[in-house]
Each structure stands twice: as C-alpha cells, then as structure tokens.
Amino acid sequence: MIDVPLSRFEELVAEALDTVPPDLAKVMDNVVVVVVDDPPEPGLLGLYTGIPLTERGEWYSGVLPDRIEIYRNPTLEICETEEDVVEEVQITVVHEIAHHFGIDDERLHQLGW
C-alpha cells in the first residue's frame, strides 16, 4: 500500500479527466466527479450514480447532477507505487465515465476495461 495525500490524489483524478478526448468531454452533461476516501461497500474503486445519457429524454430537466465517485483508500490499498495509482485512477475514471455514457460493465469487460 502506498500513501498518497488527498490533494495529490485529487490532482491525479483531475489529470485523468484531462485525458478524456475533447469530443467526449463536451458531450458529458450534468455530472460531477468527486474523490471520496471510502466506498459504501467493499471492493469498489469508483461508482457512477445517475441517469446515463442514453436514458435521458424530454422529461430530463431540473435534476441533480450525476455523480462519479473515485475511492481513494481502496485504490491506495492495491497500489505499491504512485505510477500504479496513476494507472488505476485512469482506468477507474474511464470506467465510470463510460457508465455516464450508458456503457454497462459487461460491455466494458468486452472492451478490455
């Protein structure tokens, strides 16, 4: 396990978000990404909560933002170096953003994520 201060971990998440292709980033809508120390249940590195873009219709307005949580402590527990953390954060951010776009876990696994 490696110790990465919260501020540095947040920077790594921001850097991972910066790698999202601009064409995809500008389509993301009404979503917030936050770092949380611990997940609501064991085994999670990230969690998307909300209504995926593919399920939104004319009725979609005035709702709270979707939420992507990236969990710091479980990520640090499985990493030995900061390079490992960078890689794991990148994977987790991409995975959760994919859920925002309506891609489920089964399809993500098929795609190698």
mmCIF file of N, CA and C in Angstrom:
data_model
loop_
_atom_site.group_PDB
_atom_site.id
_atom_site.type_symbol
_atom_site.label_atom_id
_atom_site.label_comp_id
_atom_site.label_asym_id
_atom_site.label_seq_id
_atom_site.Cartn_x
_atom_site.Cartn_y
_atom_site.Cartn_z
ATOM 1 N N MET A 1 0.851 -1.190 0.000
ATOM 2 C CA MET A 1 0.000 0.000 0.000
ATOM 3 C C MET A 1 0.887 1.240 0.000
ATOM 4 N N ILE A 2 0.468 2.227 -0.764
ATOM 5 C CA ILE A 2 1.191 3.485 -0.850
ATOM 6 C C ILE A 2 0.341 4.578 -0.183
ATOM 7 N N ASP A 3 1.005 5.596 0.343
ATOM 8 C CA ASP A 3 0.295 6.726 0.918
ATOM 9 C C ASP A 3 0.387 7.899 -0.049
ATOM 10 N N VAL A 4 -0.754 8.329 -0.542
ATOM 11 C CA VAL A 4 -0.827 9.492 -1.427
ATOM 12 C C VAL A 4 -1.784 10.472 -0.751
ATOM 13 N N PRO A 5 -1.297 11.667 -0.426
ATOM 14 C CA PRO A 5 -2.179 12.646 0.224
ATOM 15 C C PRO A 5 -3.419 12.943 -0.626
ATOM 16 N N LEU A 6 -4.481 13.322 0.050
ATOM 17 C CA LEU A 6 -5.745 13.608 -0.639
ATOM 18 C C LEU A 6 -5.555 14.629 -1.752
ATOM 19 N N SER A 7 -4.811 15.686 -1.497
ATOM 20 C CA SER A 7 -4.633 16.727 -2.521
ATOM 21 C C SER A 7 -3.956 16.171 -3.767
ATOM 22 N N ARG A 8 -2.958 15.310 -3.582
ATOM 23 C CA ARG A 8 -2.272 14.705 -4.734
ATOM 24 C C ARG A 8 -3.199 13.740 -5.463
ATOM 25 N N PHE A 9 -3.977 12.960 -4.709
ATOM 26 C CA PHE A 9 -4.916 12.027 -5.328
ATOM 27 C C PHE A 9 -5.935 12.789 -6.169
ATOM 28 N N GLU A 10 -6.423 13.914 -5.653
ATOM 29 C CA GLU A 10 -7.363 14.731 -6.412
ATOM 30 C C GLU A 10 -6.717 15.255 -7.700
ATOM 31 N N GLU A 11 -5.437 15.605 -7.627
ATOM 32 C CA GLU A 11 -4.714 16.030 -8.833
ATOM 33 C C GLU A 11 -4.665 14.900 -9.855
ATOM 34 N N LEU A 12 -4.439 13.679 -9.391
ATOM 35 C CA LEU A 12 -4.369 12.536 -10.304
ATOM 36 C C LEU A 12 -5.721 12.297 -10.984
ATOM 37 N N VAL A 13 -6.791 12.473 -10.230
ATOM 38 C CA VAL A 13 -8.127 12.331 -10.818
ATOM 39 C C VAL A 13 -8.355 13.426 -11.856
ATOM 40 N N ALA A 14 -7.958 14.664 -11.536
ATOM 41 C CA ALA A 14 -8.102 15.773 -12.485
ATOM 42 C C ALA A 14 -7.282 15.517 -13.748
ATOM 43 N N GLU A 15 -6.071 14.984 -13.577
ATOM 44 C CA GLU A 15 -5.231 14.659 -14.734
ATOM 45 C C GLU A 15 -5.868 13.570 -15.586
ATOM 46 N N ALA A 16 -6.488 12.580 -14.944
ATOM 47 C CA ALA A 16 -7.178 11.526 -15.693
ATOM 48 C C ALA A 16 -8.348 12.118 -16.472
ATOM 49 N N LEU A 17 -9.067 13.045 -15.864
ATOM 50 C CA LEU A 17 -10.186 13.696 -16.563
ATOM 51 C C LEU A 17 -9.693 14.511 -17.748
ATOM 52 N N ASP A 18 -8.514 15.091 -17.617
ATOM 53 C CA ASP A 18 -7.949 15.882 -18.713
ATOM 54 C C ASP A 18 -7.605 15.030 -19.931
ATOM 55 N N THR A 19 -7.497 13.720 -19.758
ATOM 56 C CA THR A 19 -7.165 12.845 -20.884
ATOM 57 C C THR A 19 -8.400 12.408 -21.676
ATOM 58 N N VAL A 20 -9.581 12.757 -21.172
ATOM 59 C CA VAL A 20 -10.802 12.423 -21.911
ATOM 60 C C VAL A 20 -10.785 13.219 -23.210
ATOM 61 N N PRO A 21 -10.958 12.543 -24.340
ATOM 62 C CA PRO A 21 -10.955 13.261 -25.623
ATOM 63 C C PRO A 21 -11.957 14.415 -25.615
ATOM 64 N N PRO A 22 -11.565 15.565 -26.151
ATOM 65 C CA PRO A 22 -12.437 16.751 -26.127
ATOM 66 C C PRO A 22 -13.838 16.509 -26.685
ATOM 67 N N ASP A 23 -13.943 15.702 -27.739
ATOM 68 C CA ASP A 23 -15.261 15.430 -28.320
ATOM 69 C C ASP A 23 -16.177 14.712 -27.331
ATOM 70 N N LEU A 24 -15.595 13.856 -26.494
ATOM 71 C CA LEU A 24 -16.392 13.172 -25.473
ATOM 72 C C LEU A 24 -16.646 14.084 -24.284
ATOM 73 N N ALA A 25 -15.637 14.829 -23.876
ATOM 74 C CA ALA A 25 -15.772 15.710 -22.710
ATOM 75 C C ALA A 25 -16.889 16.726 -22.910
ATOM 76 N N LYS A 26 -17.017 17.259 -24.119
ATOM 77 C CA LYS A 26 -18.045 18.278 -24.328
ATOM 78 C C LYS A 26 -19.448 17.686 -24.386
ATOM 79 N N VAL A 27 -19.566 16.375 -24.541
ATOM 80 C CA VAL A 27 -20.874 15.717 -24.539
ATOM 81 C C VAL A 27 -21.306 15.353 -23.115
ATOM 82 N N MET A 28 -20.339 15.229 -22.213
ATOM 83 C CA MET A 28 -20.682 14.927 -20.824
ATOM 84 C C MET A 28 -21.569 16.051 -20.310
ATOM 85 N N ASP A 29 -22.633 15.667 -19.607
ATOM 86 C CA ASP A 29 -23.618 16.667 -19.214
ATOM 87 C C ASP A 29 -24.143 16.390 -17.820
ATOM 88 N N ASN A 30 -24.151 17.421 -16.996
ATOM 89 C CA ASN A 30 -24.747 17.361 -15.668
ATOM 90 C C ASN A 30 -24.152 16.220 -14.843
ATOM 91 N N VAL A 31 -22.829 16.227 -14.740
ATOM 92 C CA VAL A 31 -22.135 15.189 -13.982
ATOM 93 C C VAL A 31 -20.999 15.831 -13.196
ATOM 94 N N VAL A 32 -20.811 15.374 -11.976
ATOM 95 C CA VAL A 32 -19.738 15.853 -11.120
ATOM 96 C C VAL A 32 -18.860 14.662 -10.751
ATOM 97 N N VAL A 33 -17.550 14.908 -10.668
ATOM 98 C CA VAL A 33 -16.599 13.870 -10.279
ATOM 99 C C VAL A 33 -15.978 14.291 -8.956
ATOM 100 N N VAL A 34 -16.055 13.400 -7.969
ATOM 101 C CA VAL A 34 -15.528 13.704 -6.638
ATOM 102 C C VAL A 34 -14.650 12.552 -6.145
ATOM 103 N N VAL A 35 -13.723 12.913 -5.267
ATOM 104 C CA VAL A 35 -12.900 11.912 -4.588
ATOM 105 C C VAL A 35 -13.488 11.691 -3.201
ATOM 106 N N VAL A 36 -13.661 10.429 -2.853
ATOM 107 C CA VAL A 36 -14.190 10.037 -1.548
ATOM 108 C C VAL A 36 -13.204 9.034 -0.968
ATOM 109 N N ASP A 37 -12.956 9.109 0.326
ATOM 110 C CA ASP A 37 -11.981 8.197 0.921
ATOM 111 C C ASP A 37 -12.414 6.733 0.837
ATOM 112 N N ASP A 38 -13.645 6.432 1.247
ATOM 113 C CA ASP A 38 -14.075 5.039 1.332
ATOM 114 C C ASP A 38 -15.404 4.814 0.615
ATOM 115 N N PRO A 39 -15.534 3.654 -0.022
ATOM 116 C CA PRO A 39 -16.768 3.336 -0.753
ATOM 117 C C PRO A 39 -17.887 2.901 0.195
ATOM 118 N N PRO A 40 -19.127 2.906 -0.291
ATOM 119 C CA PRO A 40 -20.245 2.459 0.535
ATOM 120 C C PRO A 40 -20.238 0.948 0.763
ATOM 121 N N GLU A 41 -19.507 0.231 -0.085
ATOM 122 C CA GLU A 41 -19.373 -1.218 0.089
ATOM 123 C C GLU A 41 -17.974 -1.636 -0.359
ATOM 124 N N PRO A 42 -17.443 -2.676 0.249
ATOM 125 C CA PRO A 42 -16.077 -3.106 -0.089
ATOM 126 C C PRO A 42 -15.943 -3.517 -1.553
ATOM 127 N N GLY A 43 -14.739 -3.346 -2.067
ATOM 128 C CA GLY A 43 -14.429 -3.824 -3.406
ATOM 129 C C GLY A 43 -14.606 -2.800 -4.513
ATOM 130 N N LEU A 44 -15.105 -1.630 -4.197
ATOM 131 C CA LEU A 44 -15.313 -0.611 -5.224
ATOM 132 C C LEU A 44 -14.145 0.368 -5.269
ATOM 133 N N LEU A 45 -13.728 0.705 -6.478
ATOM 134 C CA LEU A 45 -12.728 1.759 -6.669
ATOM 135 C C LEU A 45 -13.397 3.030 -7.169
ATOM 136 N N GLY A 46 -14.584 2.877 -7.745
ATOM 137 C CA GLY A 46 -15.348 4.014 -8.239
ATOM 138 C C GLY A 46 -16.803 3.630 -8.350
ATOM 139 N N LEU A 47 -17.654 4.647 -8.457
ATOM 140 C CA LEU A 47 -19.089 4.385 -8.570
ATOM 141 C C LEU A 47 -19.750 5.528 -9.337
ATOM 142 N N TYR A 48 -20.568 5.157 -10.309
ATOM 143 C CA TYR A 48 -21.379 6.125 -11.047
ATOM 144 C C TYR A 48 -22.805 6.020 -10.534
ATOM 145 N N THR A 49 -23.380 7.160 -10.182
ATOM 146 C CA THR A 49 -24.774 7.218 -9.760
ATOM 147 C C THR A 49 -25.452 8.297 -10.588
ATOM 148 N N GLY A 50 -26.529 7.927 -11.251
ATOM 149 C CA GLY A 50 -27.238 8.925 -12.036
ATOM 150 C C GLY A 50 -28.042 8.306 -13.152
ATOM 151 N N ILE A 51 -28.367 9.138 -14.105
ATOM 152 C CA ILE A 51 -29.143 8.712 -15.265
ATOM 153 C C ILE A 51 -28.233 8.839 -16.482
ATOM 154 N N PRO A 52 -27.819 7.700 -17.059
ATOM 155 C CA PRO A 52 -26.913 7.749 -18.211
ATOM 156 C C PRO A 52 -27.484 8.588 -19.358
ATOM 157 N N LEU A 53 -26.599 9.151 -20.131
ATOM 158 C CA LEU A 53 -27.013 9.983 -21.270
ATOM 159 C C LEU A 53 -27.971 9.241 -22.194
ATOM 160 N N THR A 54 -27.761 7.927 -22.345
ATOM 161 C CA THR A 54 -28.588 7.132 -23.256
ATOM 162 C C THR A 54 -30.010 6.930 -22.748
ATOM 163 N N GLU A 55 -30.262 7.227 -21.473
ATOM 164 C CA GLU A 55 -31.596 7.026 -20.896
ATOM 165 C C GLU A 55 -32.338 8.326 -20.644
ATOM 166 N N ARG A 56 -31.728 9.430 -20.974
ATOM 167 C CA ARG A 56 -32.363 10.726 -20.744
ATOM 168 C C ARG A 56 -33.307 11.049 -21.901
ATOM 169 N N GLY A 57 -34.420 11.621 -21.550
ATOM 170 C CA GLY A 57 -35.392 12.006 -22.573
ATOM 171 C C GLY A 57 -35.847 13.433 -22.362
ATOM 172 N N GLU A 58 -36.972 13.767 -22.975
ATOM 173 C CA GLU A 58 -37.515 15.115 -22.868
ATOM 174 C C GLU A 58 -37.842 15.483 -21.424
ATOM 175 N N TRP A 59 -38.137 14.494 -20.620
ATOM 176 C CA TRP A 59 -38.502 14.703 -19.227
ATOM 177 C C TRP A 59 -37.307 15.130 -18.376
ATOM 178 N N TYR A 60 -36.098 14.981 -18.902
ATOM 179 C CA TYR A 60 -34.890 15.210 -18.110
ATOM 180 C C TYR A 60 -34.593 16.701 -17.983
ATOM 181 N N SER A 61 -34.927 17.255 -16.829
ATOM 182 C CA SER A 61 -34.560 18.644 -16.525
ATOM 183 C C SER A 61 -34.736 18.869 -15.031
ATOM 184 N N GLY A 62 -33.976 19.796 -14.519
ATOM 185 C CA GLY A 62 -34.100 20.147 -13.117
ATOM 186 C C GLY A 62 -33.685 19.049 -12.155
ATOM 187 N N VAL A 63 -32.825 18.148 -12.588
ATOM 188 C CA VAL A 63 -32.389 17.065 -11.713
ATOM 189 C C VAL A 63 -30.982 17.362 -11.189
ATOM 190 N N LEU A 64 -30.676 16.772 -10.058
ATOM 191 C CA LEU A 64 -29.326 16.908 -9.516
ATOM 192 C C LEU A 64 -28.324 16.267 -10.467
ATOM 193 N N PRO A 65 -27.081 16.722 -10.436
ATOM 194 C CA PRO A 65 -26.073 16.130 -11.329
ATOM 195 C C PRO A 65 -25.821 14.657 -11.027
ATOM 196 N N ASP A 66 -25.482 13.914 -12.082
ATOM 197 C CA ASP A 66 -24.967 12.568 -11.889
ATOM 198 C C ASP A 66 -23.698 12.706 -11.063
ATOM 199 N N ARG A 67 -23.289 11.617 -10.440
ATOM 200 C CA ARG A 67 -22.133 11.674 -9.550
ATOM 201 C C ARG A 67 -21.199 10.509 -9.856
ATOM 202 N N ILE A 68 -19.947 10.846 -10.080
ATOM 203 C CA ILE A 68 -18.897 9.838 -10.205
ATOM 204 C C ILE A 68 -18.012 9.984 -8.981
ATOM 205 N N GLU A 69 -17.934 8.917 -8.201
ATOM 206 C CA GLU A 69 -17.068 8.911 -7.024
ATOM 207 C C GLU A 69 -15.864 8.029 -7.309
ATOM 208 N N ILE A 70 -14.685 8.536 -6.998
ATOM 209 C CA ILE A 70 -13.446 7.777 -7.102
ATOM 210 C C ILE A 70 -12.952 7.565 -5.673
ATOM 211 N N TYR A 71 -12.760 6.318 -5.298
ATOM 212 C CA TYR A 71 -12.457 5.976 -3.912
ATOM 213 C C TYR A 71 -10.951 5.868 -3.676
ATOM 214 N N ARG A 72 -10.468 6.742 -2.818
ATOM 215 C CA ARG A 72 -9.034 6.876 -2.571
ATOM 216 C C ARG A 72 -8.447 5.679 -1.817
ATOM 217 N N ASN A 73 -8.992 5.333 -0.664
ATOM 218 C CA ASN A 73 -8.364 4.305 0.169
ATOM 219 C C ASN A 73 -8.282 2.934 -0.507
ATOM 220 N N PRO A 74 -9.353 2.433 -1.125
ATOM 221 C CA PRO A 74 -9.226 1.129 -1.785
ATOM 222 C C PRO A 74 -8.229 1.155 -2.942
ATOM 223 N N THR A 75 -8.142 2.291 -3.624
ATOM 224 C CA THR A 75 -7.171 2.411 -4.717
ATOM 225 C C THR A 75 -5.762 2.327 -4.160
ATOM 226 N N LEU A 76 -5.505 3.054 -3.092
ATOM 227 C CA LEU A 76 -4.167 3.043 -2.493
ATOM 228 C C LEU A 76 -3.810 1.672 -1.924
ATOM 229 N N GLU A 77 -4.811 0.948 -1.433
ATOM 230 C CA GLU A 77 -4.567 -0.380 -0.860
ATOM 231 C C GLU A 77 -4.052 -1.380 -1.895
ATOM 232 N N ILE A 78 -4.420 -1.209 -3.158
ATOM 233 C CA ILE A 78 -3.998 -2.178 -4.175
ATOM 234 C C ILE A 78 -2.773 -1.711 -4.960
ATOM 235 N N CYS A 79 -2.252 -0.530 -4.619
ATOM 236 C CA CYS A 79 -1.123 0.028 -5.369
ATOM 237 C C CYS A 79 0.140 0.065 -4.510
ATOM 238 N N GLU A 80 1.280 -0.132 -5.174
ATOM 239 C CA GLU A 80 2.564 -0.094 -4.481
ATOM 240 C C GLU A 80 3.363 1.159 -4.799
ATOM 241 N N THR A 81 3.104 1.766 -5.960
ATOM 242 C CA THR A 81 3.849 2.952 -6.372
ATOM 243 C C THR A 81 2.869 4.020 -6.854
ATOM 244 N N GLU A 82 3.361 5.247 -6.963
ATOM 245 C CA GLU A 82 2.494 6.303 -7.488
ATOM 246 C C GLU A 82 2.141 6.025 -8.942
ATOM 247 N N GLU A 83 3.034 5.401 -9.678
ATOM 248 C CA GLU A 83 2.721 5.039 -11.064
ATOM 249 C C GLU A 83 1.537 4.075 -11.109
ATOM 250 N N ASP A 84 1.487 3.144 -10.154
ATOM 251 C CA ASP A 84 0.339 2.230 -10.067
ATOM 252 C C ASP A 84 -0.946 3.017 -9.803
ATOM 253 N N VAL A 85 -0.861 4.013 -8.931
ATOM 254 C CA VAL A 85 -2.025 4.826 -8.599
ATOM 255 C C VAL A 85 -2.494 5.592 -9.839
ATOM 256 N N VAL A 86 -1.560 6.187 -10.559
ATOM 257 C CA VAL A 86 -1.903 6.922 -11.787
ATOM 258 C C VAL A 86 -2.664 6.004 -12.742
ATOM 259 N N GLU A 87 -2.146 4.811 -12.951
ATOM 260 C CA GLU A 87 -2.778 3.863 -13.870
ATOM 261 C C GLU A 87 -4.161 3.442 -13.379
ATOM 262 N N GLU A 88 -4.269 3.124 -12.104
ATOM 263 C CA GLU A 88 -5.552 2.664 -11.566
ATOM 264 C C GLU A 88 -6.596 3.779 -11.582
ATOM 265 N N VAL A 89 -6.189 4.996 -11.268
ATOM 266 C CA VAL A 89 -7.110 6.130 -11.312
ATOM 267 C C VAL A 89 -7.595 6.339 -12.751
ATOM 268 N N GLN A 90 -6.686 6.272 -13.714
ATOM 269 C CA GLN A 90 -7.062 6.446 -15.118
ATOM 270 C C GLN A 90 -8.101 5.402 -15.530
ATOM 271 N N ILE A 91 -7.851 4.166 -15.187
ATOM 272 C CA ILE A 91 -8.778 3.080 -15.531
ATOM 273 C C ILE A 91 -10.141 3.313 -14.878
ATOM 274 N N THR A 92 -10.127 3.675 -13.600
ATOM 275 C CA THR A 92 -11.380 3.869 -12.869
ATOM 276 C C THR A 92 -12.169 5.051 -13.418
ATOM 277 N N VAL A 93 -11.495 6.144 -13.709
ATOM 278 C CA VAL A 93 -12.175 7.318 -14.260
ATOM 279 C C VAL A 93 -12.817 6.975 -15.604
ATOM 280 N N VAL A 94 -12.078 6.313 -16.482
ATOM 281 C CA VAL A 94 -12.629 5.921 -17.787
ATOM 282 C C VAL A 94 -13.835 5.000 -17.600
ATOM 283 N N HIS A 95 -13.706 4.049 -16.695
ATOM 284 C CA HIS A 95 -14.772 3.086 -16.425
ATOM 285 C C HIS A 95 -16.055 3.809 -15.990
ATOM 286 N N GLU A 96 -15.930 4.733 -15.056
ATOM 287 C CA GLU A 96 -17.116 5.417 -14.539
ATOM 288 C C GLU A 96 -17.694 6.393 -15.560
ATOM 289 N N ILE A 97 -16.849 7.055 -16.328
ATOM 290 C CA ILE A 97 -17.352 7.927 -17.396
ATOM 291 C C ILE A 97 -18.109 7.104 -18.429
ATOM 292 N N ALA A 98 -17.630 5.899 -18.700
ATOM 293 C CA ALA A 98 -18.338 5.027 -19.644
ATOM 294 C C ALA A 98 -19.759 4.751 -19.161
ATOM 295 N N HIS A 99 -19.928 4.574 -17.858
ATOM 296 C CA HIS A 99 -21.280 4.376 -17.322
ATOM 297 C C HIS A 99 -22.145 5.615 -17.576
ATOM 298 N N HIS A 100 -21.568 6.794 -17.464
ATOM 299 C CA HIS A 100 -22.301 8.036 -17.764
ATOM 300 C C HIS A 100 -22.799 8.025 -19.213
ATOM 301 N N PHE A 101 -22.022 7.394 -20.089
ATOM 302 C CA PHE A 101 -22.405 7.288 -21.499
ATOM 303 C C PHE A 101 -23.300 6.078 -21.780
ATOM 304 N N GLY A 102 -23.670 5.343 -20.725
ATOM 305 C CA GLY A 102 -24.602 4.239 -20.884
ATOM 306 C C GLY A 102 -23.969 2.898 -21.185
ATOM 307 N N ILE A 103 -22.663 2.787 -21.022
ATOM 308 C CA ILE A 103 -21.967 1.521 -21.280
ATOM 309 C C ILE A 103 -21.930 0.716 -19.979
ATOM 310 N N ASP A 104 -22.452 -0.508 -20.021
ATOM 311 C CA ASP A 104 -22.514 -1.308 -18.799
ATOM 312 C C ASP A 104 -21.223 -2.100 -18.573
ATOM 313 N N ASP A 105 -21.132 -2.721 -17.388
ATOM 314 C CA ASP A 105 -19.922 -3.461 -17.013
ATOM 315 C C ASP A 105 -19.596 -4.583 -17.987
ATOM 316 N N GLU A 106 -20.612 -5.293 -18.447
ATOM 317 C CA GLU A 106 -20.370 -6.399 -19.373
ATOM 318 C C GLU A 106 -19.673 -5.907 -20.647
ATOM 319 N N ARG A 107 -20.179 -4.820 -21.199
ATOM 320 C CA ARG A 107 -19.574 -4.274 -22.425
ATOM 321 C C ARG A 107 -18.173 -3.725 -22.143
ATOM 322 N N LEU A 108 -17.995 -3.098 -21.001
ATOM 323 C CA LEU A 108 -16.662 -2.601 -20.645
ATOM 324 C C LEU A 108 -15.654 -3.732 -20.550
ATOM 325 N N HIS A 109 -16.066 -4.849 -19.972
ATOM 326 C CA HIS A 109 -15.165 -6.001 -19.887
ATOM 327 C C HIS A 109 -14.852 -6.552 -21.276
ATOM 328 N N GLN A 110 -15.837 -6.545 -22.159
ATOM 329 C CA GLN A 110 -15.602 -6.984 -23.534
ATOM 330 C C GLN A 110 -14.589 -6.086 -24.227
ATOM 331 N N LEU A 111 -14.616 -4.810 -23.873
ATOM 332 C CA LEU A 111 -13.691 -3.836 -24.473
ATOM 333 C C LEU A 111 -12.333 -3.819 -23.795
ATOM 334 N N GLY A 112 -12.172 -4.630 -22.749
ATOM 335 C CA GLY A 112 -10.890 -4.702 -22.053
ATOM 336 C C GLY A 112 -10.734 -3.750 -20.884
ATOM 337 N N TRP A 113 -11.846 -3.170 -20.442
ATOM 338 C CA TRP A 113 -11.791 -2.259 -19.300
ATOM 339 C C TRP A 113 -12.339 -2.965 -18.086
#
